[in-house]
Coordinates of C-alpha atoms in Angstrom, one line a residue:
M63 CA 33.8 20.8 4.6
M64 CA 35.9 18.7 7.0
T65 CA 39.3 19.5 8.2
S66 CA 42.1 17.4 6.9
Q67 CA 42.4 13.9 8.4
A68 CA 45.6 12.9 6.5
D69 CA 47.6 12.9 9.7
Q70 CA 45.2 10.3 11.3
F71 CA 45.1 8.2 8.1
P72 CA 48.4 8.7 6.1
F73 CA 48.3 7.9 2.4
P74 CA 50.3 4.9 1.1
I75 CA 53.9 6.1 0.7
N76 CA 56.7 5.3 -1.7
G77 CA 60.1 4.0 -0.9
A78 CA 61.4 7.5 0.1
G79 CA 58.7 7.8 2.8
E80 CA 56.7 10.4 0.8
V81 CA 53.1 10.4 -0.2
S82 CA 52.7 8.5 -3.5
T83 CA 51.5 10.0 -6.7
I84 CA 48.8 7.8 -8.3
C85 CA 47.3 7.3 -11.7
A86 CA 44.5 5.4 -13.2
L87 CA 42.0 5.3 -16.1
A88 CA 39.0 7.4 -14.8
T89 CA 36.6 6.4 -17.6
A90 CA 35.1 3.1 -18.7
P91 CA 37.2 1.3 -21.2
G92 CA 36.1 1.0 -24.8
G93 CA 34.8 4.5 -25.4
A94 CA 35.8 7.0 -28.1
L95 CA 37.6 9.1 -25.5
A96 CA 39.3 8.3 -22.2
I97 CA 40.6 10.3 -19.2
I98 CA 43.7 9.3 -17.3
R99 CA 43.8 10.9 -13.9
I100 CA 47.0 11.6 -12.0
S101 CA 47.0 12.9 -8.4
G102 CA 49.7 13.5 -5.8
P103 CA 52.5 15.9 -4.8
E104 CA 54.6 14.9 -7.9
A105 CA 51.8 15.0 -10.4
L106 CA 53.1 17.9 -12.5
T107 CA 56.7 16.8 -12.3
I108 CA 55.8 13.2 -13.5
V109 CA 53.6 14.4 -16.3
S110 CA 56.1 16.9 -17.6
P111 CA 58.4 14.5 -19.5
V112 CA 55.3 12.7 -20.9
C113 CA 53.5 15.9 -22.0
R114 CA 56.3 18.4 -22.6
C115 CA 54.0 21.4 -22.6
I116 CA 53.4 20.8 -18.8
T117 CA 55.9 21.9 -16.2
A118 CA 55.9 22.1 -12.4
T119 CA 54.9 25.8 -12.7
T120 CA 52.0 25.4 -15.2
S121 CA 49.1 27.5 -14.2
A122 CA 46.1 25.9 -12.4
N123 CA 42.8 25.4 -14.1
T124 CA 44.2 25.4 -17.6
V125 CA 43.9 23.0 -20.5
H126 CA 46.8 22.3 -22.9
F127 CA 47.3 20.5 -26.2
A128 CA 50.1 17.9 -26.1
R129 CA 51.7 15.1 -28.2
I130 CA 52.7 12.1 -26.1
T131 CA 55.7 10.1 -27.4
D132 CA 57.8 7.4 -25.8
G133 CA 60.9 9.1 -27.2
T134 CA 60.8 7.5 -30.7
E135 CA 57.1 7.0 -31.5
L136 CA 54.0 9.3 -31.3
I137 CA 51.4 7.6 -29.1
D138 CA 48.6 10.1 -29.2
E139 CA 47.6 13.7 -29.4
V140 CA 45.8 14.7 -26.2
M141 CA 44.3 17.5 -24.1
V142 CA 45.8 18.0 -20.6
S143 CA 44.0 19.7 -17.7
V144 CA 46.0 21.0 -14.7
F145 CA 44.7 21.5 -11.2
H146 CA 46.7 22.8 -8.2
A147 CA 46.2 21.8 -4.6
P148 CA 43.9 22.3 -2.8
H149 CA 41.5 23.2 -5.6
S150 CA 41.1 19.8 -7.2
Y151 CA 38.9 16.8 -6.7
T152 CA 41.4 15.1 -4.3
G153 CA 42.8 18.3 -2.8
E154 CA 46.2 17.5 -4.3
D155 CA 48.0 18.6 -7.4
S156 CA 46.2 16.8 -10.2
V157 CA 46.4 16.3 -13.9
E158 CA 43.9 14.7 -16.3
I159 CA 44.9 13.5 -19.7
S160 CA 42.1 13.3 -22.3
C161 CA 43.2 10.9 -25.0
H162 CA 41.6 8.5 -27.5
G163 CA 39.8 5.6 -25.9
S164 CA 41.9 2.8 -27.4
T165 CA 42.9 0.3 -24.8
Y166 CA 46.4 0.1 -26.4
I167 CA 46.8 3.9 -26.1
T168 CA 45.6 4.2 -22.5
K169 CA 47.9 1.3 -21.4
R170 CA 50.9 2.9 -23.2
I171 CA 50.3 6.3 -21.5
I172 CA 49.8 4.7 -18.0
N173 CA 52.9 2.6 -18.4
L174 CA 54.8 5.8 -19.3
L175 CA 53.5 7.5 -16.2
I176 CA 54.4 4.5 -14.0
A177 CA 57.9 4.5 -15.4
K178 CA 58.3 8.2 -14.5
G179 CA 57.3 7.6 -10.8
C180 CA 53.5 7.1 -10.6
R181 CA 51.9 4.0 -9.1
M182 CA 48.5 2.5 -10.0
A183 CA 45.7 3.8 -7.8
N184 CA 43.8 1.4 -5.6
P185 CA 40.0 1.2 -5.9
G186 CA 38.4 4.4 -4.7
E187 CA 41.7 5.9 -3.8
F188 CA 41.1 9.3 -5.5
T189 CA 37.8 9.7 -3.5
Q190 CA 39.6 8.4 -0.3
R191 CA 42.2 11.2 -0.7
A192 CA 39.4 13.7 -1.2
F193 CA 37.9 12.6 2.1
L194 CA 41.2 12.6 3.9
N195 CA 42.1 16.1 2.6
G196 CA 38.7 17.5 3.8
K197 CA 37.2 17.9 0.3
L198 CA 34.3 15.6 1.2
D199 CA 33.0 14.1 4.4
L200 CA 32.6 10.4 4.5
S201 CA 28.9 10.3 3.7
Q202 CA 29.5 12.6 0.7
A203 CA 32.4 10.3 -0.4
E204 CA 30.0 7.3 -0.3
A205 CA 27.5 9.3 -2.4
V206 CA 30.1 9.4 -5.2
A207 CA 29.8 5.6 -5.6
D208 CA 26.0 5.9 -5.5
L209 CA 26.0 8.6 -8.1
I210 CA 28.1 6.5 -10.4
A211 CA 25.8 3.5 -9.9
S212 CA 22.6 5.6 -10.3
T213 CA 20.3 4.1 -13.0
N214 CA 17.3 6.4 -12.9
R215 CA 16.0 9.8 -11.8
A216 CA 15.2 8.8 -8.2
T217 CA 18.6 7.1 -7.5
H218 CA 20.3 10.1 -9.1
Q219 CA 18.4 12.6 -7.0
M220 CA 19.2 10.7 -3.7
A221 CA 22.9 10.5 -4.6
M222 CA 23.1 14.2 -5.6
S223 CA 21.3 15.2 -2.4
Q224 CA 23.9 13.4 -0.3
L225 CA 26.8 14.6 -2.4
R226 CA 25.6 18.2 -1.9
G227 CA 25.9 17.6 1.8
N228 CA 22.2 17.6 2.7
F229 CA 22.6 14.6 5.0
S230 CA 25.7 16.1 6.5
T231 CA 23.8 19.3 7.2
E232 CA 21.1 17.5 9.0
L233 CA 23.6 15.7 11.2
A234 CA 25.5 18.9 11.9
K235 CA 22.2 20.5 13.2
L236 CA 21.6 17.5 15.4
R237 CA 25.2 17.5 16.7
E238 CA 25.1 21.2 17.4
Q239 CA 21.9 20.8 19.6
L240 CA 23.5 17.8 21.3
L241 CA 26.7 19.7 22.0
N242 CA 24.8 22.6 23.6
L243 CA 23.0 20.1 25.9
T244 CA 26.2 18.3 26.8
S245 CA 28.0 21.6 27.5
L246 CA 25.3 22.8 29.9
L247 CA 25.3 19.4 31.7
E248 CA 29.1 19.3 32.0
L249 CA 29.1 22.9 33.2
E250 CA 26.8 21.8 36.0
L251 CA 29.4 19.2 36.9
D252 CA 32.1 21.9 37.3
F253 CA 29.9 23.5 39.9
S254 CA 28.7 20.3 41.5
D255 CA 29.5 21.7 45.0
H256 CA 26.6 24.2 44.5
E257 CA 23.7 21.7 44.7
D258 CA 21.0 24.4 44.0
L259 CA 22.7 25.5 40.7
E260 CA 21.2 24.1 37.5
F261 CA 22.3 25.3 34.1
A262 CA 20.2 23.0 32.1
D263 CA 16.4 23.1 32.5
R264 CA 15.3 19.5 32.7
T265 CA 12.0 20.1 31.0
E266 CA 13.6 21.9 28.1
L267 CA 16.2 19.2 27.9
N268 CA 13.6 16.5 27.7
D269 CA 11.7 18.4 25.0
L270 CA 14.8 18.9 22.9
A271 CA 16.0 15.3 23.4
K272 CA 12.5 14.1 22.1
T273 CA 12.8 16.4 19.1
I274 CA 16.3 15.1 18.3
D275 CA 15.1 11.5 18.7
N276 CA 12.1 12.1 16.4
R277 CA 14.4 13.4 13.7
I278 CA 16.8 10.5 14.1
T279 CA 13.9 8.1 13.9
Q280 CA 12.6 9.8 10.7
L281 CA 16.0 9.5 9.1
A282 CA 16.2 5.8 10.0
Q283 CA 12.7 5.1 8.7
S284 CA 13.6 6.6 5.4
F285 CA 16.1 3.7 4.9
E286 CA 13.3 1.3 3.8
T287 CA 12.3 3.7 1.0
G288 CA 16.0 4.4 0.1
Q289 CA 16.9 0.8 -0.2
A290 CA 13.7 0.1 -2.3
I291 CA 14.5 2.9 -4.7
K292 CA 18.2 1.9 -4.9
Q293 CA 17.7 -1.8 -5.5
G294 CA 14.4 -1.5 -7.4
I295 CA 11.0 -1.7 -5.7
P296 CA 9.9 -5.4 -5.6
V297 CA 6.5 -6.1 -7.1
A298 CA 5.1 -9.6 -6.9
I299 CA 2.6 -10.7 -9.6
V300 CA 0.5 -13.5 -7.9
G301 CA -2.7 -15.4 -8.5
K302 CA -4.0 -18.8 -9.6
T303 CA -2.7 -20.6 -12.7
N304 CA -3.7 -19.2 -16.1
V305 CA -5.0 -15.8 -14.9
G306 CA -2.5 -14.0 -17.1
K307 CA 0.5 -13.3 -14.8
S308 CA 3.1 -14.0 -17.5
T309 CA 1.1 -12.2 -20.1
L310 CA 1.1 -9.1 -17.9
L311 CA 4.8 -9.4 -17.2
N312 CA 5.6 -9.5 -20.9
R313 CA 3.3 -6.6 -21.5
L314 CA 4.9 -4.4 -18.8
L315 CA 8.4 -5.3 -20.0
N316 CA 7.4 -5.0 -23.7
E317 CA 9.1 -8.2 -24.5
E318 CA 8.4 -12.0 -24.4
R319 CA 10.2 -12.6 -21.2
A320 CA 7.9 -15.3 -19.7
I321 CA 6.4 -18.3 -21.4
V322 CA 2.7 -18.0 -22.0
S323 CA 0.6 -21.1 -22.4
D324 CA -3.0 -22.3 -21.8
I325 CA -1.5 -25.2 -19.9
H326 CA -1.9 -24.8 -16.1
G327 CA 1.4 -24.6 -14.1
T328 CA 3.5 -23.4 -17.0
T329 CA 5.4 -21.0 -14.7
R330 CA 7.2 -23.2 -12.1
D331 CA 9.7 -20.7 -10.8
T332 CA 9.9 -17.0 -10.2
I333 CA 10.9 -14.8 -13.1
E334 CA 12.3 -11.4 -12.4
D335 CA 13.0 -8.3 -14.5
T336 CA 13.0 -4.5 -14.1
I337 CA 11.3 -1.6 -15.8
D338 CA 11.5 2.2 -15.2
L339 CA 8.3 3.9 -14.3
R340 CA 8.4 7.7 -14.0
G341 CA 12.1 7.7 -13.1
V342 CA 11.9 4.8 -10.5
T343 CA 13.0 1.2 -11.0
F344 CA 10.5 -1.5 -10.3
R345 CA 11.6 -5.1 -10.0
F346 CA 8.8 -7.4 -11.2
I347 CA 8.5 -11.0 -10.1
D348 CA 6.3 -13.3 -12.0
T349 CA 5.4 -16.2 -9.7
A350 CA 4.1 -19.7 -10.1
G351 CA 0.3 -20.0 -10.0
I352 CA -1.1 -20.7 -6.5
R353 CA -3.0 -24.0 -6.5
Q354 CA -3.1 -27.5 -4.9
T355 CA -0.8 -29.8 -6.9
A356 CA 1.0 -33.1 -6.6
D357 CA 3.8 -32.0 -8.9
K358 CA 6.9 -31.7 -6.7
V359 CA 8.6 -29.2 -9.0
E360 CA 5.5 -27.0 -9.2
Q361 CA 5.2 -27.2 -5.4
I362 CA 8.7 -25.7 -5.1
G363 CA 7.6 -22.9 -7.4
I364 CA 4.6 -22.2 -5.3
E365 CA 6.8 -22.1 -2.2
R366 CA 8.9 -19.5 -3.9
T367 CA 5.8 -17.6 -4.7
Y368 CA 5.0 -17.2 -1.0
A369 CA 8.7 -16.2 -0.4
A370 CA 8.4 -13.5 -3.2
I371 CA 5.2 -12.1 -1.6
S372 CA 6.9 -11.8 1.8
K373 CA 9.7 -9.7 0.2
A374 CA 7.6 -7.6 -2.1
R375 CA 6.6 -4.0 -1.3
I376 CA 3.7 -4.2 -3.8
V377 CA 1.6 -7.2 -4.6
I378 CA -0.5 -7.4 -7.8
W379 CA -3.1 -10.0 -7.2
M380 CA -4.5 -11.1 -10.6
I381 CA -7.9 -12.7 -10.8
D382 CA -10.2 -13.6 -13.8
H383 CA -13.2 -14.7 -11.8
E384 CA -14.9 -13.9 -8.5
P385 CA -12.5 -14.9 -5.7
T386 CA -13.8 -17.1 -2.9
E387 CA -13.8 -16.2 0.8
T388 CA -10.9 -18.6 1.2
D389 CA -8.9 -16.8 -1.6
I390 CA -9.6 -13.4 0.1
K391 CA -8.6 -14.7 3.5
E392 CA -5.3 -16.1 2.2
M393 CA -4.4 -12.8 0.4
R394 CA -5.4 -10.9 3.5
K395 CA -2.8 -12.9 5.5
L396 CA -0.1 -12.7 2.8
C397 CA -0.4 -9.0 2.0
K398 CA -0.7 -7.5 5.4
D399 CA 1.0 -4.1 5.6
K400 CA 1.9 -4.2 1.9
S401 CA 0.5 -2.3 -1.0
L402 CA -2.1 -4.4 -2.8
I403 CA -3.4 -3.9 -6.4
I404 CA -6.2 -6.3 -7.2
T405 CA -6.3 -6.7 -11.0
H406 CA -9.3 -8.2 -12.7
N407 CA -7.7 -9.5 -16.0
K408 CA -9.4 -10.7 -19.2
I409 CA -12.1 -8.1 -19.2
D410 CA -12.3 -8.6 -23.0
K411 CA -14.1 -11.9 -22.1
E412 CA -16.8 -9.9 -20.3
V413 CA -16.6 -11.8 -17.0
S414 CA -18.2 -9.6 -14.4
I415 CA -16.4 -9.3 -11.0
N416 CA -17.6 -7.0 -8.3
P417 CA -14.9 -4.7 -6.8
I418 CA -13.6 -6.2 -3.5
P419 CA -14.0 -3.8 -0.6
S420 CA -10.7 -2.5 0.7
T421 CA -12.0 -3.0 4.3
L422 CA -11.3 -6.7 3.9
F423 CA -7.6 -6.1 3.8
Q424 CA -5.0 -4.6 6.2
V425 CA -2.7 -3.0 3.6
R426 CA -0.9 0.3 3.4
H427 CA -2.3 1.1 -0.1
Y428 CA -5.2 -0.5 -2.0
T429 CA -6.3 -0.4 -5.6
F430 CA -8.9 -2.4 -7.7
L431 CA -8.4 -2.3 -11.5
Q432 CA -9.9 -4.1 -14.5
I433 CA -7.6 -4.7 -17.5
S434 CA -6.8 -7.0 -20.4
A435 CA -3.1 -7.7 -20.4
K436 CA -3.5 -9.6 -23.7
H437 CA -5.1 -6.7 -25.5
N438 CA -3.3 -3.9 -23.6
L439 CA -6.5 -2.5 -22.2
H440 CA -6.0 -0.1 -19.2
V441 CA -2.4 -1.4 -18.6
D442 CA -1.3 2.3 -18.5
E443 CA -3.7 2.8 -15.6
L444 CA -2.1 -0.2 -13.9
E445 CA 1.4 1.3 -14.4
K446 CA 0.1 4.5 -12.8
A447 CA -1.3 2.6 -9.9
I448 CA 2.0 0.7 -9.4
Y449 CA 3.9 4.0 -9.1
E450 CA 1.3 5.4 -6.7
A451 CA 1.4 2.3 -4.6
A452 CA 5.1 2.6 -4.1
D453 CA 4.5 5.8 -2.3
I454 CA 7.8 7.4 -3.3
P455 CA 8.3 10.8 -1.8
T456 CA 8.8 13.7 -4.1
L457 CA 12.4 14.7 -3.3
S458 CA 13.3 18.3 -3.2
D459 CA 16.9 19.6 -3.4
T460 CA 17.2 19.5 0.4
D461 CA 15.4 16.2 1.2
V462 CA 17.3 13.4 2.8
V463 CA 16.7 9.7 2.2
V464 CA 19.1 7.2 3.9
T465 CA 20.4 4.6 1.5
S466 CA 23.4 3.2 3.3
A467 CA 23.2 0.2 5.7
R468 CA 26.1 1.7 7.6
H469 CA 24.3 5.0 8.1
Y470 CA 21.1 3.2 9.1
N471 CA 22.8 1.1 11.7
A472 CA 24.5 4.2 13.1
L473 CA 21.1 5.9 13.4
L474 CA 19.6 2.9 15.2
R475 CA 22.4 3.0 17.7
A476 CA 22.0 6.8 18.1
H477 CA 18.3 6.2 18.7
E478 CA 19.1 3.7 21.5
S479 CA 21.5 6.2 23.2
I480 CA 19.1 9.1 23.0
Q481 CA 16.4 6.8 24.5
R482 CA 18.7 6.2 27.4
V483 CA 18.9 10.0 27.8
L484 CA 15.1 10.3 27.9
I485 CA 14.9 7.5 30.5
G486 CA 17.7 9.1 32.6
L487 CA 15.8 12.4 32.6
E488 CA 12.6 10.6 33.5
M489 CA 14.4 8.9 36.4
Q490 CA 16.1 12.2 37.4
L491 CA 19.5 10.7 37.1
S492 CA 22.6 12.9 37.7
G493 CA 23.9 15.1 34.9
D494 CA 27.1 13.2 34.5
L495 CA 25.3 10.0 33.6
I496 CA 23.0 11.8 31.1
A497 CA 26.0 13.7 29.6
E498 CA 27.8 10.4 29.0
D499 CA 24.8 9.1 26.9
L500 CA 24.7 12.4 25.0
R501 CA 28.4 12.1 24.2
Q502 CA 27.7 8.6 22.9
V503 CA 25.0 10.0 20.5
L504 CA 27.5 12.6 19.3
S505 CA 30.1 10.0 18.7
I506 CA 27.8 7.7 16.8
L507 CA 26.5 10.6 14.5
S508 CA 30.2 11.6 13.9
E509 CA 30.9 8.1 12.5
I510 CA 28.5 8.8 9.6
T511 CA 30.4 11.8 8.3
G512 CA 33.8 10.4 9.3
G513 CA 34.6 12.5 12.4
E514 CA 35.0 9.4 14.6
I515 CA 36.5 6.9 12.2
T516 CA 39.3 5.2 14.1
T517 CA 40.5 2.3 12.0
H518 CA 41.9 1.8 8.5
E519 CA 39.7 -1.3 8.2
V520 CA 36.5 0.9 8.2
L521 CA 37.8 3.1 5.4
G522 CA 39.1 0.2 3.4
N523 CA 35.7 -1.5 3.6
I524 CA 34.0 1.6 2.3
F525 CA 36.4 2.5 -0.6
K526 CA 37.2 -1.0 -1.8
H527 CA 33.8 -1.1 -3.7
F528 CA 34.7 1.9 -5.8
C529 CA 36.1 1.6 -9.3
V530 CA 39.8 2.1 -9.7
G531 CA 39.6 5.5 -11.4
K532 CA 37.4 7.0 -8.7

């Protein structure tokens, strides 16, 4: 865990110049039960007149039954959990009131707390205090928001991995190696009058710098997969008009999402929806049929089809007859470096199509399948092929996948700096120049976990996207 940074980034204070005690609803409104969270130096003192069973000396890690009144009227019967600093989520004295989920009740209780000296928490302020008090580093704090937003097994696994500190541990290892290198080079500078003295073996230094750069590159490259999993892996369903693209979308979604008609050009715009396959969200895009047309509206739809293909990670090319060389040439150009699933639809009509050789395409993953979307024949095999084409790594408890654009950009800058180190070693530059680039890498990696955050603006930008109760 990090050391406290509260001195560098003081909490919002009250009129007396002291750290504020904050409160907020920590659960989504409208449920059967609700939790109101209070955190700060006066948490127990403020709660005491509201929940009379609680005093400033109430034992930590205990739960108490209480009746909350406004002096004349019973508001609710609640359970009150007490935590003492530093053993709480925020690292401060904290109280959590579990009450009934009525909006009326929660507002009454929060108003009572504010009247006794609390103020409403800002978005993400509880987690921000946890960071500033050294309970979480910055990458772990950001993982809290990802955990709350997780919608499937894969996004949950990635958020839990980061929250457990796996990413932080990776960065700590890299920083330790870099610190050793920097220390040896700087030691040489202290003895610069002894020209024949060399503490850092340049060959070993070069090998270690390459190892560090390779790991930074691997982490940066995982961002593409992380973003795809987090936002939903885009899958474009493309093909000529009337090959069954909309029928397939409806079959995959198990609902009548797209209009199905024998009339050519029915789909004139992209239609998107998501499904969960084996714990991963896939974002399917049904596109307008590709064909020559004078209809201006349909032309716009076809242009959007090409745009959807360019953004897709997986392309399902649906065909119901033998494709021409021109068709294959066009798909080769559109699907380069993507995963391609060629799907022969309408096999119930017994139209024979020879499998198209994978050698005709430059794709990262290739599959040829025969299905009937209308009659649900082999659609389960297509779903399996879609999951395999996504090439999602099986995440262990210690695997790291980068999901934050902030982390990704920092890794790119760290890569540029370590590249300068390698160039400096190759050019046999002096140790002070190489050490400066190594210090730059250290500084950049520290930004990810919060060790080098120097402005309130950066913290504000990170935590403003949190919900109020977190």
